[in-house]
Amino acid sequence: MSSIIQLLPDHVANQIAAGEVVQRPASVVKELLENAVDAKATDIKLIIKDAGKSLVQVIDNGVGMTVTDARLCFERHATSKIRQAEDLFSLATKGFRGEALASIAAIAHMEMKTKQEQDELGTHIVIEGSKFVSQEVAVLPKGTSFAVKNLFFNIPARRNFLKSDTVEFRHVMDEFQRVALAHPNIHFSFYHNGSELYNLPAAGYRQRIVGIMSGKTNEKLVPVNEDTEIINVQGFVCKPEFAKKNRGEQFFFVNDRFIKSGYLHHAVMAAYDGLLKDGSQPSYFLYLQVPPNTIDINIHPTKTEIKFDDEQALYAILRASIKHSLGQFNVAPVLDFDRDSNLDTPYHYKDVEAEVPTIQVDGTFNPFTDDKTNQHYTKAGSGSSSGYSSGSSSSSNSSSSYSGYSKRVEPTVSWESLYVGLDTENAESIESSPFTFENEEVTSSLFNDDEVEQAAQKTYQIHKKYIVSPIKSGMIIVDQQRAHQRILYEQFLLNMTVNQASSQKLLFPLDLFYSSAEMKLIEELKPSLETTGFIFEEAKTDHIVISGIPVNITESEVSIVIEQLLSDLQDGIPASSYSQNDTIAKSMAKSLAVKTGSYLTEKEQDNLVNGLFACKDPNISPFQKPTFITMRVEDIDKKFAL
Ligand code: ADP
Ligand code: MG
């Protein structure tokens, strides 16, 4: 029988290898930029079209290639960077596998021009799907230019697998930023579809970081400097008060190479211990230099993970040096960690002290005997004017609620009476929920109209989290945050779909600075944001000017809203305008809704409950969580029968 094993033809092997090296346009950007850096260029231009899908071009002024090398560089395992295995332990270049160009050439149309300084003429090569189409002598400047067109032209499945331009662009942007941040001494420029996104002159770390992120970054940075035997740490961390909701601006570079390390990230977070609001993320730009032989560089070419010899020591040094910097720059004492979260909401009573409700106990009282209800209630109330305060510090509020109560004639059992006869301990246990309220059905069908009407008559806030209100059949417990999200969500969505949002003009327009990646997202979102009531002045390259905002938000909330939005849209903007509006409305509802932990006045509680039941879909938050539950009197009776 004849043998069946054959060596794969080179172009097939290259296509297979390409699958590992080139996943998307951003992979090409990374490889070409790194080659230019390795070629000792001092000026590198990145030009892309259609998020890199139709063109990725990198032009450098580096050492260039000889005629022979120009041809050889497209061969697999053709590299000038290592000669023997030992070289791997003293690696000073980005590439070393000699695979990138062979891989890219296998799956794209590629054109290369290169010339060395001492040569009169350069080489111009065209190669398509691993096949050399032409090679000519050409008059060229010193350096190399690679143009990669029609990525995956011969692998339709891969091409179809690419994401939207927005998503692919974001990946390209990430790669560009990583390389540009790692090499501030190189002049980088970046063009997309003919417009210049970055032009970053050679500079130091600080200027480069500010150049990439935005003008406002400068004042947020605290320098970090530490030099030890095993590691040199340089760079910047962000003052804690500027921590963000997302992890967008966190960079480690090890020996000028961007890396990801959960372990080192943990070290940074440990240095910030106690300085950050829950869940917020500090930006950091940390440059680590370690002896090349103490890291494992035998890593996959497209991976950004790395292995260190002495991770624990690095952890300790990193944590200590950042802690030191944060302390030295006196960052900690100026912070107000107990900042009232009401500042973040449209409800304004940051000066109002929330009181724990006190409870009057009347052991003889039977809440289910109608004719006695008012009497006992009044008695309890008159016994101590603050004794049955609904948590409001205003005594006029409490008294008006009493008179409101005494006027009530329906022989209904109100939720207030539930508390009478309970001692404080038990009252608290209601709030911590041993009653397993979750068992209750979530449905508005339990209400008829006058029940909802009645829900507005009296409300009570517990644990700055729930609004309790009596209804005919028992009581409802409303989750204040989710309810408010629902109300805002429907408002925004309505405004956006009927395009009738009203704006409030700002006396002084707001200037907000963003990175160019963020600016690009904002640019795309602008039409939708305008339908919510935002008015934008002309956009600049690194900031937006807002002259009008939706009526239901305050000026101080604008940046919070936009930051949340950018964070929610990190994975790309939905294609259809419907889902784009939906995402924006959800995101804005999320950032603007009154939070758990916010104290609400009676009026606000009322508005919230009324607003919720005026919604089209009051049962559920925009994030598909129940907004309220009901407890029927029978359920309560059962609890007492135990
Ligand atoms: P690697 O970078 O791993 O060596 P590549 O396939 O990326 O492999 O590149 C192959 C070789 O081509 C490099 O080793 C280098 O000698 C040469 N080369 C690639 N890009 C450039 C460039 N921009 N300038 C000069 N030489 C380059
Ligand atoms: Mg390379």
XYZ file of C-alpha atoms and ligand atoms in Angstrom:
670
model
C 0.000 0.000 0.000
C 1.321 3.427 -0.841
C 2.222 5.927 1.873
C -0.423 8.471 2.662
C 1.493 11.075 4.670
C 2.497 14.167 2.728
C 4.173 17.390 3.726
C 1.704 20.270 3.520
C 2.561 22.781 0.829
C 4.025 25.949 2.374
C 1.089 28.165 1.564
C -1.283 25.742 3.312
C 0.988 25.496 6.358
C 1.182 29.280 6.411
C -2.569 29.627 6.269
C -2.891 27.301 9.213
C -0.205 29.176 11.142
C -1.930 32.426 10.250
C -4.951 31.272 12.177
C -2.854 31.419 15.312
C -1.129 34.703 14.664
C -3.811 36.714 12.897
C -7.264 36.782 14.399
C -8.333 40.224 13.279
C -6.996 43.478 11.813
C -5.654 44.422 15.237
C -3.306 41.411 15.150
C -1.775 42.731 11.928
C -1.426 46.166 13.494
C 0.378 44.682 16.475
C 2.819 42.631 14.402
C 3.660 45.435 11.991
C 4.072 48.039 14.725
C 6.312 45.720 16.702
C 8.441 44.976 13.662
C 8.876 48.706 13.113
C 9.924 49.166 16.735
C 12.355 46.260 16.436
C 13.767 47.939 13.305
C 14.775 50.890 15.552
C 12.437 53.334 13.869
C 12.057 56.770 15.463
C 8.962 57.626 13.451
C 6.094 55.200 12.874
C 2.859 55.877 10.986
C -0.193 53.647 11.231
C -2.809 54.071 8.530
C -5.988 52.015 8.490
C -9.195 51.928 6.478
C -12.512 50.469 7.580
C -11.201 49.507 10.992
C -8.329 47.704 9.260
C -10.534 45.383 7.248
C -9.543 46.912 3.911
C -6.165 48.367 4.807
C -3.535 48.256 7.507
C -0.383 50.135 6.620
C 2.647 50.785 8.779
C 5.398 53.075 7.577
C 8.638 53.332 9.530
C 12.013 55.023 9.183
C 13.898 52.066 10.648
C 16.868 50.069 9.363
C 15.071 48.608 6.354
C 16.023 45.365 4.586
C 18.447 44.257 1.919
C 17.053 42.822 -1.331
C 17.598 39.284 -0.068
C 16.068 39.923 3.335
C 13.115 41.644 1.697
C 12.306 38.379 -0.009
C 13.258 36.138 2.920
C 11.177 37.927 5.532
C 8.031 36.296 4.132
C 9.370 32.792 4.732
C 8.209 30.986 7.810
C 10.735 30.950 10.670
C 12.687 33.681 8.909
C 13.907 36.037 11.595
C 16.895 38.254 12.170
C 16.208 38.420 15.876
C 17.514 35.162 17.280
C 20.096 32.774 15.980
C 20.152 30.115 18.658
C 17.908 28.890 21.448
C 20.002 30.644 24.131
C 19.165 33.985 22.563
C 15.686 33.494 23.931
C 17.039 34.260 27.394
C 18.378 37.673 26.510
C 15.664 38.804 24.185
C 15.484 42.528 23.556
C 13.062 42.505 20.630
C 9.297 42.069 20.332
C 9.337 39.421 17.630
C 11.533 36.359 17.463
C 9.491 33.609 15.904
C 9.734 34.782 12.342
C 6.140 33.841 11.711
C 4.171 37.047 11.502
C 4.951 38.184 7.971
C 4.627 34.682 6.499
C 1.268 34.318 8.200
C -0.101 37.687 7.151
C 1.098 37.202 3.574
C -0.813 33.909 3.438
C -4.175 35.508 4.092
C -4.039 38.994 2.571
C -2.812 41.123 -0.301
C 0.466 42.583 0.822
C 2.783 45.208 -0.507
C 6.166 45.981 0.961
C 8.643 48.749 0.235
C 11.962 48.805 2.024
C 15.343 50.441 1.787
C 18.422 50.507 3.954
C 20.135 53.809 4.617
C 23.370 52.975 2.771
C 21.599 51.612 -0.319
C 20.848 53.721 -3.334
C 17.665 51.906 -4.242
C 15.107 49.901 -2.365
C 12.893 46.886 -3.000
C 9.177 46.831 -3.785
C 7.435 43.455 -3.377
C 3.813 42.468 -3.945
C 2.675 39.157 -2.468
C -0.873 37.769 -2.393
C -1.910 34.663 -0.508
C 1.763 33.614 -0.146
C 2.370 33.999 -3.920
C 4.954 36.529 -5.052
C 3.257 38.720 -7.656
C 6.103 41.096 -8.350
C 9.465 42.282 -7.100
C 10.977 45.516 -8.365
C 13.710 47.951 -7.629
C 12.365 51.320 -6.500
C 13.413 54.768 -5.363
C 12.433 54.893 -1.712
C 13.193 56.726 1.509
C 15.017 54.893 4.286
C 12.842 52.493 6.193
C 10.024 50.073 5.499
C 6.372 50.273 4.580
C 3.999 47.324 4.795
C 0.486 47.628 3.389
C -1.898 44.784 4.158
C -5.113 44.836 2.136
C -8.245 42.710 2.113
C -7.497 40.647 5.150
C -8.836 37.056 4.934
C -9.707 37.558 1.235
C -9.102 33.827 0.714
C -10.748 32.610 3.926
C -14.343 33.892 3.734
C -15.293 32.142 6.956
C -12.690 34.159 8.856
C -13.663 37.336 7.122
C -17.307 36.843 8.013
C -16.282 36.176 11.558
C -14.957 39.715 11.959
C -17.021 41.980 14.168
C -18.496 45.369 13.328
C -16.142 48.192 12.396
C -16.661 49.722 15.823
C -15.501 46.608 17.601
C -12.588 45.933 15.256
C -11.550 49.559 15.464
C -11.501 49.357 19.222
C -9.140 46.399 19.082
C -6.857 48.265 16.692
C -6.944 51.263 18.977
C -6.008 49.068 21.944
C -2.980 47.681 20.116
C -1.880 51.100 18.934
C -2.180 52.558 22.406
C -0.239 49.717 23.973
C 2.690 50.035 21.587
C 2.657 53.842 21.685
C 2.541 53.865 25.481
C 5.389 51.368 25.672
C 7.626 53.507 23.451
C 7.224 57.190 24.246
C 10.594 57.931 22.624
C 9.162 57.074 19.191
C 7.030 59.509 17.194
C 3.736 57.764 16.386
C 0.874 58.916 14.222
C -2.384 57.132 13.481
C -4.899 57.752 10.683
C -8.279 56.129 10.186
C -10.210 56.626 6.935
C -8.143 59.686 6.159
C -8.475 61.490 9.468
C -5.666 61.865 11.955
C -6.481 60.369 15.332
C -3.105 60.717 16.986
C 0.091 62.565 16.356
C 2.389 61.873 19.259
C 5.843 63.438 19.168
C 8.699 61.648 20.916
C 8.339 62.420 24.634
C 8.626 61.043 28.142
C 6.184 58.688 29.787
C 3.997 61.391 31.265
C 3.499 63.325 28.046
C 2.860 60.128 26.152
C 0.219 58.969 28.614
C -1.473 62.362 28.507
C -1.210 62.372 24.699
C -2.942 59.009 24.464
C -5.544 59.385 27.170
C -6.573 63.061 27.114
C -5.507 66.479 28.330
C -7.228 66.074 31.679
C -5.180 63.004 32.567
C -2.139 65.010 33.634
C -3.570 66.257 36.909
C -4.780 62.779 37.828
C -1.370 61.100 37.733
C 0.852 60.315 40.674
C 4.389 59.202 39.785
C 5.754 55.860 40.959
C 9.481 55.189 41.090
C 11.303 52.266 42.594
C 14.632 50.730 41.735
C 15.691 47.412 43.242
C 18.021 44.589 42.273
C 15.302 42.520 40.729
C 13.011 45.145 39.292
C 12.778 48.761 38.283
C 9.319 50.255 38.479
C 8.456 53.548 36.847
C 5.239 55.118 35.748
C 2.081 56.583 37.114
C -0.986 55.638 39.027
C -4.194 57.600 39.169
C -5.359 59.503 42.235
C -8.132 57.461 43.838
C -10.790 60.138 43.393
C -10.426 59.754 39.644
C -10.980 56.006 39.702
C -13.347 54.864 37.000
C -16.177 52.438 36.696
C -14.389 50.341 34.125
C -10.953 48.840 33.763
C -10.134 50.665 30.555
C -6.914 52.417 31.532
C -4.782 49.826 33.247
C -1.445 49.092 31.683
C 1.567 47.042 32.677
C 4.629 47.029 30.504
C 7.422 44.590 31.169
C 10.619 45.366 29.337
C 8.649 47.652 26.982
C 6.092 45.001 26.170
C 2.443 45.341 27.165
C 1.383 42.478 29.395
C -1.654 41.430 31.375
C -1.212 40.068 34.851
C -4.027 39.412 37.258
C -1.434 38.908 39.962
C 0.259 42.268 39.511
C -3.128 43.940 39.129
C -3.962 42.544 42.520
C -0.805 44.100 43.917
C -1.891 47.507 42.618
C -5.370 47.089 44.029
C -3.851 46.108 47.367
C -1.922 49.392 47.398
C -5.212 51.254 46.989
C -6.780 49.306 49.801
C -9.395 51.462 51.510
C -8.963 54.347 49.076
C -11.494 53.393 46.424
C -15.229 53.542 46.340
C -16.656 50.059 45.973
C -15.967 48.529 42.613
C -14.181 51.522 41.139
C -10.987 50.991 39.202
C -7.878 53.150 39.288
C -6.085 53.920 36.053
C -2.428 52.963 36.034
C 0.493 53.010 33.649
C 3.340 50.992 35.096
C 6.623 50.289 33.407
C 8.553 47.369 34.837
C 12.087 46.509 33.815
C 13.408 43.107 34.830
C 16.473 41.168 33.691
C 15.351 39.297 30.526
C 16.502 35.981 31.961
C 14.057 36.240 34.884
C 10.967 36.107 32.710
C 9.627 33.284 30.603
C 9.438 34.651 27.088
C 8.555 31.317 25.589
C 5.029 32.578 25.313
C 2.540 32.390 22.516
C 3.137 35.275 20.117
C -0.331 36.702 20.430
C -0.697 36.211 24.147
C -0.005 38.973 26.594
C 0.582 36.811 29.652
C 4.040 36.448 31.120
C 5.744 34.353 33.780
C 8.146 35.860 36.298
C 10.761 33.981 38.323
C 9.987 35.680 41.598
C 6.397 36.810 41.426
C 5.971 37.230 45.151
C 8.845 39.664 45.481
C 7.549 41.678 42.531
C 4.130 41.790 44.143
C 5.510 43.135 47.394
C 7.723 45.728 45.714
C 4.961 46.939 43.433
C 2.443 47.241 46.219
C 4.839 49.042 48.531
C 6.046 51.517 45.930
C 2.519 52.477 44.867
C 1.375 52.780 48.457
C 4.350 54.997 49.111
C 3.539 57.231 46.149
C -0.116 57.569 47.071
C 0.916 58.487 50.604
C 3.713 60.817 49.591
C 1.504 62.801 47.301
C -0.926 63.156 50.117
C -3.663 61.593 48.177
C -5.398 59.807 50.976
C -6.277 62.594 53.466
C -8.103 64.815 50.997
C -10.563 62.105 50.138
C -14.036 61.970 51.473
C -14.873 58.323 51.523
C -18.191 58.820 53.155
C -19.385 60.905 50.321
C -23.131 60.831 50.392
C -24.347 58.709 47.544
C -27.307 61.095 47.287
C -24.934 63.368 45.432
C -25.100 60.871 42.652
C -28.849 60.937 42.372
C -31.472 63.397 41.323
C -32.809 63.431 44.854
C -31.408 66.282 46.872
C -31.283 65.973 50.572
C -27.713 65.358 51.258
C -28.017 67.525 54.368
C -30.857 65.578 55.835
C -29.970 63.089 58.509
C -31.782 59.820 58.106
C -33.291 58.539 61.317
C -33.866 54.999 62.324
C -37.577 54.793 62.905
C -38.558 54.283 66.498
C -41.505 52.093 67.263
C -44.244 52.521 69.800
C -45.439 49.315 71.324
C -48.975 48.794 72.431
C -49.300 45.235 73.639
C -53.069 45.308 73.923
C -53.636 46.468 70.408
C -55.288 44.213 67.846
C -54.654 45.569 64.375
C -57.419 43.565 62.810
C -60.172 45.040 64.841
C -61.244 47.896 62.623
C -63.036 50.135 65.064
C -60.097 50.330 67.389
C -57.483 51.076 64.804
C -57.643 54.817 64.695
C -58.002 55.177 68.356
C -54.909 53.198 69.185
C -52.928 54.706 66.496
C -53.718 58.170 67.666
C -52.885 57.203 71.163
C -49.506 55.916 70.167
C -48.920 59.009 68.107
C -49.906 61.489 70.744
C -47.849 59.711 73.355
C -44.691 60.865 71.685
C -44.589 63.152 68.739
C -41.386 61.664 67.426
C -42.307 58.178 68.452
C -43.837 57.246 65.157
C -41.801 59.388 62.900
C -41.633 57.984 59.417
C -37.957 58.633 59.283
C -38.354 62.220 58.235
C -36.630 64.782 60.402
C -39.377 67.282 59.815
C -42.003 67.269 62.532
C -44.537 69.045 60.346
C -44.299 66.110 57.998
C -45.114 63.671 60.726
C -48.038 65.626 62.022
C -49.556 66.043 58.614
C -49.297 62.338 58.075
C -51.096 61.749 61.319
C -53.970 64.001 60.345
C -54.003 62.357 56.966
C -54.392 59.073 58.672
C -57.189 60.107 61.004
C -59.254 61.331 58.069
C -59.139 57.939 56.484
C -62.463 56.189 56.700
C -62.083 52.884 54.892
C -61.929 50.032 57.316
C -58.813 48.740 55.673
C -55.875 47.332 57.465
C -53.037 49.678 56.769
C -49.448 48.617 56.749
C -48.682 50.833 59.737
C -50.674 48.647 62.030
C -48.371 45.786 61.278
C -45.691 47.366 63.337
C -47.821 48.015 66.345
C -47.470 45.132 68.698
C -44.080 44.157 67.412
C -41.028 44.905 69.418
C -38.065 46.575 67.819
C -36.183 43.357 67.367
C -38.981 41.818 65.403
C -39.444 44.953 63.379
C -35.889 44.705 62.308
C -36.240 41.102 61.395
C -38.909 42.080 58.895
C -36.364 44.170 57.124
C -33.725 41.514 57.106
C -36.315 39.337 55.497
C -36.798 36.062 57.363
C -40.287 36.348 55.894
C -38.852 35.255 52.591
C -40.676 37.879 50.591
C -39.205 36.343 47.482
C -41.853 33.674 47.621
C -44.459 36.245 46.832
C -45.834 36.464 43.377
C -44.736 39.409 41.373
C -47.718 40.645 39.494
C -49.647 43.833 39.122
C -52.861 41.911 38.592
C -53.274 41.900 42.352
C -54.085 45.561 42.133
C -57.149 47.185 40.902
C -57.017 50.880 40.200
C -58.091 52.165 43.554
C -55.545 49.985 45.228
C -52.809 51.659 43.280
C -54.426 54.957 44.096
C -54.268 54.059 47.715
C -50.670 53.031 47.494
C -49.896 56.688 47.067
C -51.569 57.703 50.247
C -48.956 56.513 52.655
C -45.486 55.225 52.166
C -42.680 54.325 54.451
C -39.022 53.793 53.709
C -37.134 50.999 55.369
C -33.381 50.514 55.409
C -33.033 53.270 52.820
C -33.825 50.554 50.362
C -37.492 49.648 50.231
C -40.680 51.673 50.167
C -43.529 49.968 51.936
C -47.057 50.978 51.135
C -50.474 49.621 52.148
C -52.913 48.305 49.593
C -56.316 46.788 50.000
C -55.140 43.232 50.015
C -52.094 43.822 52.202
C -48.996 45.738 51.353
C -46.435 46.219 48.661
C -42.728 46.545 49.131
C -41.024 48.506 46.395
C -37.297 48.295 45.674
C -36.506 51.989 45.331
C -33.520 51.635 43.035
C -35.133 49.226 40.612
C -38.389 51.163 40.596
C -36.602 54.366 39.750
C -34.625 52.620 37.026
C -37.895 51.498 35.462
C -39.359 55.012 35.589
C -36.281 56.663 34.094
C -35.850 53.936 31.497
C -39.377 54.409 30.168
C -39.005 58.193 30.209
C -35.789 58.114 28.219
C -37.058 55.520 25.797
C -40.225 57.488 25.176
C -38.305 60.707 24.622
C -35.966 58.988 22.236
C -38.620 57.246 20.170
C -40.936 60.191 19.811
C -37.996 62.549 19.619
C -39.496 65.198 21.839
C -37.078 65.440 24.747
C -36.758 68.846 26.318
C -33.372 70.250 27.154
C -32.188 72.648 29.775
C -29.659 75.124 28.438
C -26.470 75.411 30.447
C -25.271 78.868 31.370
C -21.697 77.749 30.950
C -21.166 74.913 28.480
C -19.502 71.829 29.902
C -16.096 70.751 28.593
C -15.515 67.036 28.980
C -12.280 65.361 27.970
C -12.050 61.850 26.564
C -9.549 59.591 24.895
C -9.863 59.377 21.149
C -11.322 55.872 21.373
C -13.996 57.270 23.647
C -14.463 60.282 21.398
C -15.167 57.941 18.526
C -17.889 56.166 20.493
C -19.403 59.478 21.567
C -19.397 60.658 17.981
C -21.409 57.602 16.979
C -23.785 57.968 19.885
C -24.366 61.661 19.336
C -27.584 61.422 17.317
C -29.156 59.135 19.917
C -27.918 61.229 22.825
C -29.413 64.312 21.227
C -32.817 62.656 21.250
C -32.557 62.369 25.042
C -32.052 66.116 25.344
C -28.286 66.579 25.096
C -27.088 69.491 22.982
C -23.528 69.257 21.715
C -21.450 72.114 20.444
C -18.863 71.285 17.814
C -16.753 68.258 18.782
C -13.019 68.704 19.250
C -10.441 65.936 18.884
C -10.140 65.211 22.583
C -13.173 66.773 24.180
C -16.833 67.515 23.783
C -18.647 70.712 24.610
C -22.153 70.251 25.968
C -24.450 73.258 26.027
C -27.722 71.550 26.898
C -28.708 68.522 28.947
C -31.876 66.479 29.420
C -34.277 68.057 31.931
C -34.243 65.052 34.207
C -30.520 65.151 34.929
C -28.312 67.658 36.692
C -25.091 69.162 35.462
C -22.981 67.234 37.933
C -24.435 63.974 36.685
C -23.472 64.479 33.068
C -19.976 63.045 33.286
C -21.209 60.109 35.368
C -23.853 59.340 32.769
C -21.438 59.504 29.865
C -18.798 57.457 31.612
C -21.317 54.754 32.444
C -22.480 54.803 28.851
C -18.969 54.405 27.483
C -18.399 51.566 29.867
C -21.668 49.876 28.877
C -20.835 50.203 25.208
C -17.289 48.935 25.407
C -18.106 45.913 23.313
C -19.538 47.981 20.550
C -22.619 49.946 19.708
C -25.653 47.851 18.785
C -26.413 47.973 15.093
C -30.135 48.717 15.106
C -31.234 52.132 16.292
C -33.887 50.493 18.428
C -31.399 48.500 20.479
C -29.043 51.460 20.523
C -31.765 53.573 22.140
C -32.590 50.738 24.462
C -28.976 50.430 25.587
C -28.632 54.163 26.134
C -31.911 54.375 28.060
C -30.857 51.452 30.251
C -27.441 52.864 30.882
C -28.768 56.302 31.768
C -31.427 54.803 34.008
C -28.711 52.809 35.743
C -26.511 55.807 36.454
C -29.299 58.196 37.402
C -31.599 56.017 39.467
C -31.747 56.711 43.166
C -29.537 54.131 44.820
C -30.073 51.746 47.658
C -28.856 53.646 50.712
C -30.454 56.921 49.707
C -32.935 58.434 52.063
C -36.184 59.541 50.416
C -38.644 62.081 51.783
C -42.301 61.123 51.917
C -42.991 63.208 48.850
C -40.253 61.439 46.943
C -41.441 58.057 48.118
C -44.913 58.970 46.888
C -43.612 60.142 43.550
C -41.607 56.996 43.176
C -44.521 54.662 43.863
C -46.890 56.686 41.680
C -44.299 56.943 38.946
C -43.714 53.222 39.015
C -47.366 52.365 38.589
C -47.703 54.881 35.803
C -45.136 52.840 33.880
C -46.067 50.553 31.033
C -44.262 47.699 32.640
C -44.067 48.395 36.367
C -43.366 44.841 37.482
C -39.846 44.583 36.330
C -36.719 46.728 36.194
C -35.037 47.391 32.836
C -32.584 44.691 33.927
C -35.340 42.128 34.382
C -35.433 42.170 38.169
C -38.685 42.464 40.154
C -39.399 46.062 41.178
C -41.830 45.263 43.965
C -43.414 42.411 45.830
C -46.735 42.103 47.583
C -47.693 40.600 50.895
C -51.320 39.810 51.372
C -52.889 40.140 54.789
C -53.452 36.389 54.799
C -49.740 35.869 54.343
C -49.060 38.136 57.245
C -51.686 36.391 59.315
C -49.962 33.116 58.633
C -46.694 34.467 59.908
C -48.349 35.448 63.142
C -50.054 32.120 63.489
C -46.706 30.353 63.758
P 9.962 38.271 13.754
O 9.536 39.675 14.058
O 9.462 37.301 14.746
O 11.412 38.144 13.489
P 8.436 38.665 11.362
O 7.769 37.716 10.447
O 7.584 39.666 12.033
O 9.224 37.824 12.423
O 9.553 39.418 10.568
C 10.550 38.660 9.913
C 11.818 39.472 9.735
O 11.602 40.502 8.793
C 12.288 40.171 10.986
O 13.088 39.326 11.792
C 13.085 41.329 10.408
O 14.388 40.938 10.115
C 12.372 41.645 9.108
N 11.466 42.777 9.241
C 10.134 42.732 9.452
N 9.614 43.962 9.527
C 10.629 44.826 9.358
C 10.729 46.260 9.349
N 9.648 47.035 9.528
N 11.950 46.798 9.154
C 13.027 46.026 8.989
N 13.001 44.683 8.997
C 11.820 44.074 9.187
Mg 7.642 40.383 14.038
